[in-house]
Short mmCIF file of C-alpha atoms in Angstrom, two decimals:
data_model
loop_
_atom_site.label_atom_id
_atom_site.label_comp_id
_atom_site.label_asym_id
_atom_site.label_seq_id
_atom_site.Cartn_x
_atom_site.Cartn_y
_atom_site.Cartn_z
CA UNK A 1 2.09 13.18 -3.45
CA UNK A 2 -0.73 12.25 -5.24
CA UNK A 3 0.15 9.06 -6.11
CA UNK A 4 0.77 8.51 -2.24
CA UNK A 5 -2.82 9.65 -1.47
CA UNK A 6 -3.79 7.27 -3.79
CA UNK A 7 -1.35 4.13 -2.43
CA UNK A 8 -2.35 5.26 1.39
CA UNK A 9 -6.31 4.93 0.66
CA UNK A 10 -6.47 2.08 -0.97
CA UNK A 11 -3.98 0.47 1.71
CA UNK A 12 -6.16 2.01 4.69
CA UNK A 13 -9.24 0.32 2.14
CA UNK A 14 -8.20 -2.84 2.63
CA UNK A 15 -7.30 -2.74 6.64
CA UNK A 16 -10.64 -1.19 8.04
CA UNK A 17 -12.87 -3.14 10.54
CA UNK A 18 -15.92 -2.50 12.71
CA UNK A 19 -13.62 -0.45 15.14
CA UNK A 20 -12.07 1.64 13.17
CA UNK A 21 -15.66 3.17 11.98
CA UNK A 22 -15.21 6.24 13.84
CA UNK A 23 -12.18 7.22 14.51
CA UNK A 24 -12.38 6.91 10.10
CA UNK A 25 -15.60 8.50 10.05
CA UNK A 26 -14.65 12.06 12.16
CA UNK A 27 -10.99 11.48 9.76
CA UNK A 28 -12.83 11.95 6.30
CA UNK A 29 -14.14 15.42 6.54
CA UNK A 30 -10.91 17.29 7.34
CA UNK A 31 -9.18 15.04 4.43
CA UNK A 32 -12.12 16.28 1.97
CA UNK A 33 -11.51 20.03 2.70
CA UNK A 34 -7.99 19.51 2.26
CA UNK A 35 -8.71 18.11 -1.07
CA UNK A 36 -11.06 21.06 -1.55
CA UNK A 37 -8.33 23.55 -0.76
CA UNK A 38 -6.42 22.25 -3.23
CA UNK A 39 -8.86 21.52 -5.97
CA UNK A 40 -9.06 25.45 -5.54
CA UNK A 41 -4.77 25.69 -5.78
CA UNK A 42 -4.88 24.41 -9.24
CA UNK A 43 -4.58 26.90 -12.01
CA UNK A 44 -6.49 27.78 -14.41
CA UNK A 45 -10.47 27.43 -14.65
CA UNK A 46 -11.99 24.16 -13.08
CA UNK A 47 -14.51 22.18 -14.94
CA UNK A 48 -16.54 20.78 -13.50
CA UNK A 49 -15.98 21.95 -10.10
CA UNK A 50 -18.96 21.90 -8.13
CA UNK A 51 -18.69 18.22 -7.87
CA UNK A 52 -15.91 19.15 -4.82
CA UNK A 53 -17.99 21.39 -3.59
CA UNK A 54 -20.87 19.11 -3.55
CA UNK A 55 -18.56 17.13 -1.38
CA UNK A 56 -17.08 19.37 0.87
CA UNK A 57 -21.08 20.06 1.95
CA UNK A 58 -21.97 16.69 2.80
CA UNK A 59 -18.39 16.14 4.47
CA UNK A 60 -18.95 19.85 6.52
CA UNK A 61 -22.53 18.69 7.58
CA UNK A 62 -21.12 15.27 8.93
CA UNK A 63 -18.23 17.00 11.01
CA UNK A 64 -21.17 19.07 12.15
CA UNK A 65 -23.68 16.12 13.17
CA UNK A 66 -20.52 13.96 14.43
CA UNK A 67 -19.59 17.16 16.76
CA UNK A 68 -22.93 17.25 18.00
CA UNK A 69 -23.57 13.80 18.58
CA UNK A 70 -24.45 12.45 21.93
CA UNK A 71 -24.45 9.11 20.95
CA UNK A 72 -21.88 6.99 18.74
CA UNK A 73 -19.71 8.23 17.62
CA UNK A 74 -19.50 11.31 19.35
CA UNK A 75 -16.29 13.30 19.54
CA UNK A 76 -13.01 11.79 19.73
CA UNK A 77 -10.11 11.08 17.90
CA UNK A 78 -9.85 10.95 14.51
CA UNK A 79 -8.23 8.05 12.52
CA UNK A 80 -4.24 8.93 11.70
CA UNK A 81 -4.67 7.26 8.20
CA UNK A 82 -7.04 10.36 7.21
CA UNK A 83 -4.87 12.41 9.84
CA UNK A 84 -1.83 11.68 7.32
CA UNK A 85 -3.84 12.23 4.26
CA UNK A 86 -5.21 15.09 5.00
CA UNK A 87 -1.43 16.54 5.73
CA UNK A 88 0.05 15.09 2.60
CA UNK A 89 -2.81 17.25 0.37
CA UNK A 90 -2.10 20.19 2.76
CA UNK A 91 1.45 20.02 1.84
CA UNK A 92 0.70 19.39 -1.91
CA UNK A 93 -1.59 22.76 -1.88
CA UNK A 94 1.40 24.35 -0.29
CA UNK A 95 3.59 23.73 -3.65
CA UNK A 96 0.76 24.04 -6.05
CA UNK A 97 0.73 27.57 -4.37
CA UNK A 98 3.63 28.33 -4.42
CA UNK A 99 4.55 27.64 -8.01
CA UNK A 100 1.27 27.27 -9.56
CA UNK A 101 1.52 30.96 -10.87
CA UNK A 102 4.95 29.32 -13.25
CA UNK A 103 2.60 26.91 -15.18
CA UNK A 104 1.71 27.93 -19.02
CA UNK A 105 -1.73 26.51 -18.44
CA UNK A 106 -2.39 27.26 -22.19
CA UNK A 107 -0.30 24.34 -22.94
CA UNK A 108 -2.09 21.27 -23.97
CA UNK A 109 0.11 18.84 -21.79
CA UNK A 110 -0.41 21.27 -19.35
CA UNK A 111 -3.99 20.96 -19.35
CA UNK A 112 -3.82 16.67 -19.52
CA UNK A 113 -1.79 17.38 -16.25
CA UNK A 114 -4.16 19.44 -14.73
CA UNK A 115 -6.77 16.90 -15.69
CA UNK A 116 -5.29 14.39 -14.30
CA UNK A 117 -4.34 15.90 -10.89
CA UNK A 118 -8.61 16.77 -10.50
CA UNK A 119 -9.05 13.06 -11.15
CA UNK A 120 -6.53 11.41 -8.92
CA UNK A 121 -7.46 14.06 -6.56
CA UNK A 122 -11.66 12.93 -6.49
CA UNK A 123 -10.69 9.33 -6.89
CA UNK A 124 -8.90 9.69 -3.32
CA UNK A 125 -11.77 10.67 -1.84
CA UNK A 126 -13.81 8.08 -3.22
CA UNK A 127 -11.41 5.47 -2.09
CA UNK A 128 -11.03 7.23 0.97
CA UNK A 129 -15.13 7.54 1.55
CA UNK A 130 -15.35 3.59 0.52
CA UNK A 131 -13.01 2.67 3.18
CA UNK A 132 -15.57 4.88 5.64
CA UNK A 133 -18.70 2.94 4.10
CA UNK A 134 -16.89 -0.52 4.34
CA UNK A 135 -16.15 0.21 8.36
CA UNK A 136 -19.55 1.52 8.87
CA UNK A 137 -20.90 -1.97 7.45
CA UNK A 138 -18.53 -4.04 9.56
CA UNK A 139 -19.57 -1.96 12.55
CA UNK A 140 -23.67 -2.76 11.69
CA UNK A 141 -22.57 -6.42 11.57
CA UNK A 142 -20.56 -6.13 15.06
CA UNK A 143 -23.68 -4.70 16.35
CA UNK A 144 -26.09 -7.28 14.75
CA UNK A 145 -23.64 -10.27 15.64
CA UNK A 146 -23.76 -9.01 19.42
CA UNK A 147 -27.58 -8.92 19.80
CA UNK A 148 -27.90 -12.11 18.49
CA UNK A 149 -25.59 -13.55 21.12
CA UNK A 150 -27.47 -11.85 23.30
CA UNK A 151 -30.81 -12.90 21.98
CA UNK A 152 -32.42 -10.47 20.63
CA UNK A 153 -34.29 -9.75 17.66
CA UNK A 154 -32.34 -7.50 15.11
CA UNK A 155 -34.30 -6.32 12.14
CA UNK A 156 -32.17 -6.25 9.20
CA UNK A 157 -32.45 -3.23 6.90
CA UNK A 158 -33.44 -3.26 3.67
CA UNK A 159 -31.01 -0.21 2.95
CA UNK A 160 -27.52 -0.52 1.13
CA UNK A 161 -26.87 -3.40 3.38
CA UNK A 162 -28.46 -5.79 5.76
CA UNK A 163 -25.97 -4.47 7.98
CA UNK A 164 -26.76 -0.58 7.88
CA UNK A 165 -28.76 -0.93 11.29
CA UNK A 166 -28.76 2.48 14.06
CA UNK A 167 -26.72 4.17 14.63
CA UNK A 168 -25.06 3.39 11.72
CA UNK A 169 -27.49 4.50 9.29
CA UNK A 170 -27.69 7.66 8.95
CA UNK A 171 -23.91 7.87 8.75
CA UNK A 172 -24.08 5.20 5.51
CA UNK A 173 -26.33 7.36 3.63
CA UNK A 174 -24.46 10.11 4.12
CA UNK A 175 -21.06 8.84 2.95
CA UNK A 176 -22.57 6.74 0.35
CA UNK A 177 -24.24 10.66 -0.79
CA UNK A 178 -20.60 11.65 -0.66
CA UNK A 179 -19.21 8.30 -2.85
CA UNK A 180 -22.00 8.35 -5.22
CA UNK A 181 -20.47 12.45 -6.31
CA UNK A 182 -17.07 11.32 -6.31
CA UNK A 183 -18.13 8.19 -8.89
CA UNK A 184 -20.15 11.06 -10.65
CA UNK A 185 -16.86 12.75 -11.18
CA UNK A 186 -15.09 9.72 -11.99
CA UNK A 187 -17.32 8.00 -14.62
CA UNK A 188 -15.91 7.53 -18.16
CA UNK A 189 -13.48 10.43 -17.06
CA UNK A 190 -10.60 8.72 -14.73
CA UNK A 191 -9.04 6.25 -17.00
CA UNK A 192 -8.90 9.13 -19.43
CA UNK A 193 -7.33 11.78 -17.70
CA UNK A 194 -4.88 9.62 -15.98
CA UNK A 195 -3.84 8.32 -19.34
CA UNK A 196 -3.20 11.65 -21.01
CA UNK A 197 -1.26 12.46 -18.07
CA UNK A 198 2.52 13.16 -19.26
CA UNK A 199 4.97 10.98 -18.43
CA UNK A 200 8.37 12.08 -17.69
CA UNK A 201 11.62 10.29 -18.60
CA UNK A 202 13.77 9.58 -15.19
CA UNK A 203 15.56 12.58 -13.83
CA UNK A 204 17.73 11.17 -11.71
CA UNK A 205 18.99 7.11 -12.15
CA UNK A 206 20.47 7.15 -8.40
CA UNK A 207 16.84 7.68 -7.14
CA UNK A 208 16.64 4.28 -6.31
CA UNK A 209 19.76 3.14 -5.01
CA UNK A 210 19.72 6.79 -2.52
CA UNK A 211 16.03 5.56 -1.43
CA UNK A 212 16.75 2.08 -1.33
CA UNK A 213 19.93 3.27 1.42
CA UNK A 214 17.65 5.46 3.49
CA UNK A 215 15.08 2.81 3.82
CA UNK A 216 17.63 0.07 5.09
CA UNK A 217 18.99 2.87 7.64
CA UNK A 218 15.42 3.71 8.51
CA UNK A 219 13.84 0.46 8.92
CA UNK A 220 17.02 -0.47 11.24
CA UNK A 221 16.58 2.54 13.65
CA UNK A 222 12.96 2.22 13.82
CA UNK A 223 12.90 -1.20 14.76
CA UNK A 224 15.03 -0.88 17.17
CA UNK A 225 13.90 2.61 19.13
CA UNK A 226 10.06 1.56 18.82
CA UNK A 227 9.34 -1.82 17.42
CA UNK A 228 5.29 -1.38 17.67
CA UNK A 229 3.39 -3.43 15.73
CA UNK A 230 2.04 -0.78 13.11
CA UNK A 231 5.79 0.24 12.80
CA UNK A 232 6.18 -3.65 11.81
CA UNK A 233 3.42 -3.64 9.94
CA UNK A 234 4.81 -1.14 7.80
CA UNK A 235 8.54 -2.37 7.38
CA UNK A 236 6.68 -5.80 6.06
CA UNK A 237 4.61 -4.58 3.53
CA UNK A 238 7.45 -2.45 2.17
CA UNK A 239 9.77 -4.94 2.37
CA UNK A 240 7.40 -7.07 0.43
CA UNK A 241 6.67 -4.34 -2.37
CA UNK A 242 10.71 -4.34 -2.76
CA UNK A 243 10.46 -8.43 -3.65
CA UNK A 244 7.29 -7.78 -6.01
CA UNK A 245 9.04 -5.08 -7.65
CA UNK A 246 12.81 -6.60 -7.81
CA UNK A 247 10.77 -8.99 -10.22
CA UNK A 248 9.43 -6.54 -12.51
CA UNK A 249 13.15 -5.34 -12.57
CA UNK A 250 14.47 -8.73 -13.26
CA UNK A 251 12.20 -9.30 -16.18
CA UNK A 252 13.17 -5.98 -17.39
CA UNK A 253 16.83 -6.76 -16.67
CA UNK A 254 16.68 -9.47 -18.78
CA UNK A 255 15.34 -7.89 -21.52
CA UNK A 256 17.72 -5.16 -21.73
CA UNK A 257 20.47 -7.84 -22.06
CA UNK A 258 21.82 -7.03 -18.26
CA UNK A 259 20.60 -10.48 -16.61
CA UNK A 260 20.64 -13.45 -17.77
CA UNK A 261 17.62 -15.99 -17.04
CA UNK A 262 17.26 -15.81 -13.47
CA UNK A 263 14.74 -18.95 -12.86
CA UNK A 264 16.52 -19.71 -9.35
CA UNK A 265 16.44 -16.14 -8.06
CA UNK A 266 13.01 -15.02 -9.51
CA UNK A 267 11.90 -18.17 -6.79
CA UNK A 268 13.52 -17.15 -4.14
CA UNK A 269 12.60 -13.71 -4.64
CA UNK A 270 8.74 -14.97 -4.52
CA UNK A 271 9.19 -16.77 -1.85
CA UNK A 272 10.51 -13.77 0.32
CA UNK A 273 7.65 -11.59 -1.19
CA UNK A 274 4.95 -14.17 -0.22
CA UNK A 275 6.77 -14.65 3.32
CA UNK A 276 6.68 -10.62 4.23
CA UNK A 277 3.26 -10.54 3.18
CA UNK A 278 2.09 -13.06 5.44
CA UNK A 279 4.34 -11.63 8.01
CA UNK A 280 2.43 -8.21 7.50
CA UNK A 281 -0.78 -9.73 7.70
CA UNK A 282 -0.28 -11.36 10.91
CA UNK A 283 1.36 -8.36 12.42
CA UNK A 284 -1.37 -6.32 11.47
CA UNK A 285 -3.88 -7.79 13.57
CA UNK A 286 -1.61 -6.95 16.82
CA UNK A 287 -1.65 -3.10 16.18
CA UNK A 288 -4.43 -1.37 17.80
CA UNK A 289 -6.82 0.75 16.02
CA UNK A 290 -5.69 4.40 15.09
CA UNK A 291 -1.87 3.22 15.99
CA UNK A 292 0.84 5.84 15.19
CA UNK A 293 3.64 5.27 13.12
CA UNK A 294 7.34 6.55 13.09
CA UNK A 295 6.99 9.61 10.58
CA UNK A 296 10.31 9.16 9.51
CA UNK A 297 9.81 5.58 8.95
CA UNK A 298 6.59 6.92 6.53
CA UNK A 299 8.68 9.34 4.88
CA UNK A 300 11.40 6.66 4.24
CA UNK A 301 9.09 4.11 2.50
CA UNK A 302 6.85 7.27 0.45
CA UNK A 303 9.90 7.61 -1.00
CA UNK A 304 10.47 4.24 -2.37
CA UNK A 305 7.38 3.78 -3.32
CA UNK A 306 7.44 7.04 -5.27
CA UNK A 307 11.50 6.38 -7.06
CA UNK A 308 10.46 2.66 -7.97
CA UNK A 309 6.79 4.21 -9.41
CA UNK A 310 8.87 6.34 -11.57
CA UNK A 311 10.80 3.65 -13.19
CA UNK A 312 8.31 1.03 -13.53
CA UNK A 313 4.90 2.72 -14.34
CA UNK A 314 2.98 4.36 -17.28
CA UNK A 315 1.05 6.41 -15.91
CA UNK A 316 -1.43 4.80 -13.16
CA UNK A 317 -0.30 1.06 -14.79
CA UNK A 318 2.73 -1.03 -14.77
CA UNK A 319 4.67 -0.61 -18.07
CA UNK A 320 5.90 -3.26 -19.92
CA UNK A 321 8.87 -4.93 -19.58
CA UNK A 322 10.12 -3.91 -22.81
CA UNK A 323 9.47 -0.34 -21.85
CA UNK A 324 11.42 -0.42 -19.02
CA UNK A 325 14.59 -1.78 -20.40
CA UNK A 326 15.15 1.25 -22.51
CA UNK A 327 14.73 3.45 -19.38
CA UNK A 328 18.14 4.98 -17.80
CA UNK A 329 18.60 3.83 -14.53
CA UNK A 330 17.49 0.65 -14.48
CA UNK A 331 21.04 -1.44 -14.16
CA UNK A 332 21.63 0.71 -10.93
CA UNK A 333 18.31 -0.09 -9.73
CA UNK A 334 18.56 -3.32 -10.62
CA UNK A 335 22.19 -3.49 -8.37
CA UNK A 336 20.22 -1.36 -5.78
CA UNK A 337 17.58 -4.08 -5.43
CA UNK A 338 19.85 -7.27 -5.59
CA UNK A 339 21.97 -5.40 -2.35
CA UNK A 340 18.41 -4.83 -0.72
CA UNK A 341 18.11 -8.41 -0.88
CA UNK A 342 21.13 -9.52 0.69
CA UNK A 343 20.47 -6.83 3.41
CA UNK A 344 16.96 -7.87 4.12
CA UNK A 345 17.80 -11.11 6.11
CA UNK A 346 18.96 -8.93 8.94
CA UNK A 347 15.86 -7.08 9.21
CA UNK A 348 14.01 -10.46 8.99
CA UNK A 349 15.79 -11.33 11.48
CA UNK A 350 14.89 -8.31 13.92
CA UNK A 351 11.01 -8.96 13.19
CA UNK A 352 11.58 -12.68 13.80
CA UNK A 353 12.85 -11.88 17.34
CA UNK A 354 9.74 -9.58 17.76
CA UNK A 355 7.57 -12.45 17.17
CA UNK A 356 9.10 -13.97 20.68
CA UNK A 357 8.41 -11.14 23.00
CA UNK A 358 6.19 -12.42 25.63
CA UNK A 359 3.88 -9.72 26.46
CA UNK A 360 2.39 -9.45 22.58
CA UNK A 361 -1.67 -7.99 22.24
CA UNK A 362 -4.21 -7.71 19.67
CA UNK A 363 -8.11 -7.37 19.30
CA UNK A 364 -9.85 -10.21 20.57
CA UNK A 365 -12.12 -10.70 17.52
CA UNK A 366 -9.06 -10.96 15.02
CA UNK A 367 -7.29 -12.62 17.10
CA UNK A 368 -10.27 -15.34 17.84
CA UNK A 369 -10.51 -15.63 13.76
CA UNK A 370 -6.91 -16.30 13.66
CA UNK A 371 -6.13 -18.44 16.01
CA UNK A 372 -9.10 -21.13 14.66
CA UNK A 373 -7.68 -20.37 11.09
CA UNK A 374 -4.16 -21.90 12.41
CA UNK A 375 -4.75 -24.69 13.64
CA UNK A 376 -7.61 -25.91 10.55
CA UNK A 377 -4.49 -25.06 8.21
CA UNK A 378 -2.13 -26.99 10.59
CA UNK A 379 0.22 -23.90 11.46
CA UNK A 380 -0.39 -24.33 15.39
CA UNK A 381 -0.62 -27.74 17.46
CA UNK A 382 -4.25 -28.40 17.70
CA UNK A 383 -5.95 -29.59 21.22
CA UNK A 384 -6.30 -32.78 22.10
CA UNK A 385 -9.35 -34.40 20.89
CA UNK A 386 -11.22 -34.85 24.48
CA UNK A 387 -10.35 -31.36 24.97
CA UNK A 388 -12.82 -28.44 23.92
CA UNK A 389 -10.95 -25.02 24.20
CA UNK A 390 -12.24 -21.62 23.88
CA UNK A 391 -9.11 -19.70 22.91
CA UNK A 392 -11.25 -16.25 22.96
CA UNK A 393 -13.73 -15.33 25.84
CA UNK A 394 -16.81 -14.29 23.76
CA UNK A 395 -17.34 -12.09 26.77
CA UNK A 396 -13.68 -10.15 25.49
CA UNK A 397 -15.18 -9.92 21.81
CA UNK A 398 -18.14 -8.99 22.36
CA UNK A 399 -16.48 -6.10 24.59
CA UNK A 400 -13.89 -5.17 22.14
CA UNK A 401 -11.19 -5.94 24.45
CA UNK A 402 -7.03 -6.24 24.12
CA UNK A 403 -5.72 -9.38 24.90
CA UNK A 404 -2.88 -11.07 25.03
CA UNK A 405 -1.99 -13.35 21.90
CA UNK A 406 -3.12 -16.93 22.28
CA UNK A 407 -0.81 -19.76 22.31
CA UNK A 408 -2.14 -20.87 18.85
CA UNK A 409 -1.66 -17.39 17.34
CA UNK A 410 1.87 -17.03 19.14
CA UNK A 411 2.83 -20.66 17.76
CA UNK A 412 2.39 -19.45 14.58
CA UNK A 413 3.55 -16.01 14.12
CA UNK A 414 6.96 -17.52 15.72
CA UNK A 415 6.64 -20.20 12.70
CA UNK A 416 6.02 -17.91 9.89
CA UNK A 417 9.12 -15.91 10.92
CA UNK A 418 11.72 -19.14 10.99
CA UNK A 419 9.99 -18.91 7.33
CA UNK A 420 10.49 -15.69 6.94
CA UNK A 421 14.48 -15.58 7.33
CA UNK A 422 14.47 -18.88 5.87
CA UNK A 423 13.31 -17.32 2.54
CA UNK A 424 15.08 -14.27 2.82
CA UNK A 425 18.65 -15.93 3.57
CA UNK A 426 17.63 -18.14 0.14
CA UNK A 427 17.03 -14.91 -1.93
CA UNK A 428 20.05 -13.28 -0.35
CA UNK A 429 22.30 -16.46 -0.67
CA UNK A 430 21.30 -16.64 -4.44
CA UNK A 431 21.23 -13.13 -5.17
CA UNK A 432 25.05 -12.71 -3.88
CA UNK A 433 26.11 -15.27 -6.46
CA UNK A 434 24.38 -14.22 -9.45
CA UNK A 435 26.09 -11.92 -11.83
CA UNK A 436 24.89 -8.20 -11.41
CA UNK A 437 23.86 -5.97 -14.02
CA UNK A 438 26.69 -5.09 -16.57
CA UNK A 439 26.51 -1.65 -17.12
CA UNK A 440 25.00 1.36 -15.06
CA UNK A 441 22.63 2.88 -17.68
CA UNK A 442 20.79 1.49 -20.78
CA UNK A 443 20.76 3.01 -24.11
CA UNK A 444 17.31 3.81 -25.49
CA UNK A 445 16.46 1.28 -28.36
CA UNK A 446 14.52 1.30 -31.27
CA UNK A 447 12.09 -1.06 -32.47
CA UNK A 448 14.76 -1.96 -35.00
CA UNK A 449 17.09 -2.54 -32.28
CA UNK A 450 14.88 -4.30 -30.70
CA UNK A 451 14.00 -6.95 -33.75
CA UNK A 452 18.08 -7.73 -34.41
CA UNK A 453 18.52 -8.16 -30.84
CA UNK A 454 15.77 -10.74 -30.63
CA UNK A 455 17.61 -12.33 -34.11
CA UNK A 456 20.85 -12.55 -32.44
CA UNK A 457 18.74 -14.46 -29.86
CA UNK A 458 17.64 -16.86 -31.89
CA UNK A 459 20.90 -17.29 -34.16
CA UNK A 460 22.61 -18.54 -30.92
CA UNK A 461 24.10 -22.31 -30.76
CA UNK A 462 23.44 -24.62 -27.66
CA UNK A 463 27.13 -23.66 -26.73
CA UNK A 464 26.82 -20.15 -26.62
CA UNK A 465 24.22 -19.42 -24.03
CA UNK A 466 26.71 -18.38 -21.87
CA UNK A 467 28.17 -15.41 -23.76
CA UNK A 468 26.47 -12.30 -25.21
CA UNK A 469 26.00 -12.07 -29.18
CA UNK A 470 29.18 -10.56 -30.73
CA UNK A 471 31.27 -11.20 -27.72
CA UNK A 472 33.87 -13.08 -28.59
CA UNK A 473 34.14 -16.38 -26.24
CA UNK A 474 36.28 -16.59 -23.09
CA UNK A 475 39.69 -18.54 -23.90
#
């Protein structure tokens, strides 16, 4: 769960604009006391501890001021990205709770644990509060760009930012109070307590391929029940963390003697990876602000994210390739992701025929920015030359407005998703003909093993690179 705080922050990190400010800003303080609540779950005494409480004062006193507020931003909604963190360290204090009385928290690995769970904890919250400080900025600058349009004089402050103008200002110093605690915490202390943190060997090698199924079904109903574009959004970016992570396996594969070199499909599987992520991106700029997302859909692709973590990382980094060829598992992953590619054209598919529905809407200020940014890189038919066409009223920016898509930005979208099921019928088409992993588990080797396997390797003749060292050859 912790590791999904993590992947949801830095995700809702790179997302925020001036509009989300906030709907982000009344989020963080109910996400900080949950993080205070179960700061307070762990067992065992708590070094250091007053840093959370530090934080849970400045993040009570904004809730306060925010309540109170008569002008922006006043009450309201809060964001669902903190909504959903908030719940996910709710539900984590539940469990420490629960079974926190079982742990031997005399036991050195115990304690690295425990350390480790405090730091990705505080480093949650300062992603979390960055996120707020990065939207409050982007706010300032909508503010500033609009009074110059207007023209007026706008004073820029000398303060964290040019940007940090009223109202925003007192808000920036306050969460930048809150980040500069959290980095308190954090400094020289994070990289070391998430690398004692104990790594456990895979429990269960059908993770994957049972996580890998649900998604498929998942992604399937929710597209077709409620196609919104967050709901998109999300089926993209997952979609494209499969093809970045079916390469990882493929390397690994290939080490662990279960693939051999792959140059066609490791292509095609970039080319799919690079075509969901620009699928995402585009998509992401129709979904309104504070747009809710299918729960199940959420739960489906946490747990991906979560069985493919547990195969593929040390820790809080990537292992190496080496690493994860010993680990059991990783043929029926492997199998697991080459099906997931042969599946995916038909959800490419199901987004490409999104991308033709006539009544499609977005933010007039993203979709101004994207719709010049299309036709400079030639993606949509540029005006004539005689002609001089305003795409975006600046009255509809400057107001915030929802509009529907412009004909560049529609031209577009509808191109990058021909591209989109062109790449992902490629990967599928080559990923159907290549051989499959060979066996369902891998044995653990030794370095020794290791050093004769990479002899055999290089004792091979020109004629056998087809066959396996001592396998006898097909007659």
């Amino acid at each position: 769960m912790l590791f999904d705080v993590d992947h949801r922050s830095r995700q809702m990190l790179i997302d925020v604009s001036g509009d989300d400010a906030g709907a982000l800003l009344r989020g963080w303080p109910p996400v900080v006391e949950a993080a205070r609540q179960l700061w307070g779950a762990f067992p065992g005494p708590s070094p250091f501890g007053d840093h959370i409480e530090r934080v849970a004062a400045q993040a009570a006193r904004i809730e306060a001021s925010v309540t109170r507020a008569r002008t922006w931003p006043g009450p309201g909604e809060a964001d669902p990205r903190m909504i959903e963190l908030a719940e996910t360290l709710h539900t984590a204090t539940v469990l420490v709770r629960r079974y926190g009385t079982e742990i031997a928290t005399l036991r050195v690995d115990v304690q690295r644990d425990l350390a480790a769970a405090r730091s990705r904890v505080m480093h949650g919250l300062y992603v979390s509060a960055h996120a707020v400080n990065v939207a409050l900025h982007e706010h300032g600058r909508d503010l500033v760009d609009a009074a110059r349009a207007r023209g007026r004089v706008v004073a820029l402050s000398p303060v964290h930012s040019p940007y940090a103008v009223a109202p925003t200002t007192q808000w920036i110093g306050r969460i930048v109070a809150s980040e500069s605690i959290c980095a308190d915490y954090l400094a020289g202390r994070f990289a070391k307590a998430v690398d004692g943190e104990v790594a456990h060997p895979v429990g269960d090698p059908s993770r994957i391929p049972q996580a890998l199924a649900q998604w498929e079904i998942q992604a399937h109903r929710t597209l077709a029940t409620d196609p919104a574009p967050a709901n998109i959004v999300l089926v993209a970016r997952t979609q494209g963390l499969l093809a970045s992570t079916g390469l990882v396996l493929i390397d690994a594969a290939g080490h662990a003697d279960l693939l051999d070199g792959a140059p066609r499909l490791v292509s095609a599987v970039t080319a799919a990876g690079r075509s969901w992520s620009n699928i995402a991106s585009r998509w992401t700029d129709l979904a309104p602000a504070g747009s809710q997302l299918d729960p199940s859909l959420i739960r489906a692709a946490a747990e991906v994210r979560a069985a493919l973590r547990e195969l593929t990382h040390d820790n809080a980094k990537l292992a190496c390739p080496e690493i994860i060829a010993t680990r059991p598992g990783l043929g029926r992953a492997a199998d697991a992701m080459r099906h997931c590619l042969e599946t995916s054209v038909e959800l490419a598919q199901v987004v490409a025929e999104k991308a033709n529905s006539p009544r499609l809407f977005g933010a007039a200020r993203a979709l101004s920015i994207r719709a010049h940014n299309d036709i400079e890189t030639g993606m949509a038919t540029p005006p004539l030359a005689d002609q001089d066409v305003v795409w975006v009223s600046p009255a509809d920016i400057l107001a915030k407005r929802t509009i529907p898509v412009p004909p560049p930005v529609a031209e577009a979208l509808q191109s990058a998703s021909r591209e989109l099921v062109t790449a992902a019928q490629s990967a599928a088409s080559i990923a159907s003909v290549h051989p499959g992993p060979r066996r369902d588990s891998v044995p653990v080797l030794t370095p020794e093993d290791h050093a004769h396997r990479d002899r055999s390797r290089s004792d091979r003749q020109p004629g056998d690179l087809g066959r396996r060292p001592g396998r006898a050859p097909a007659r």
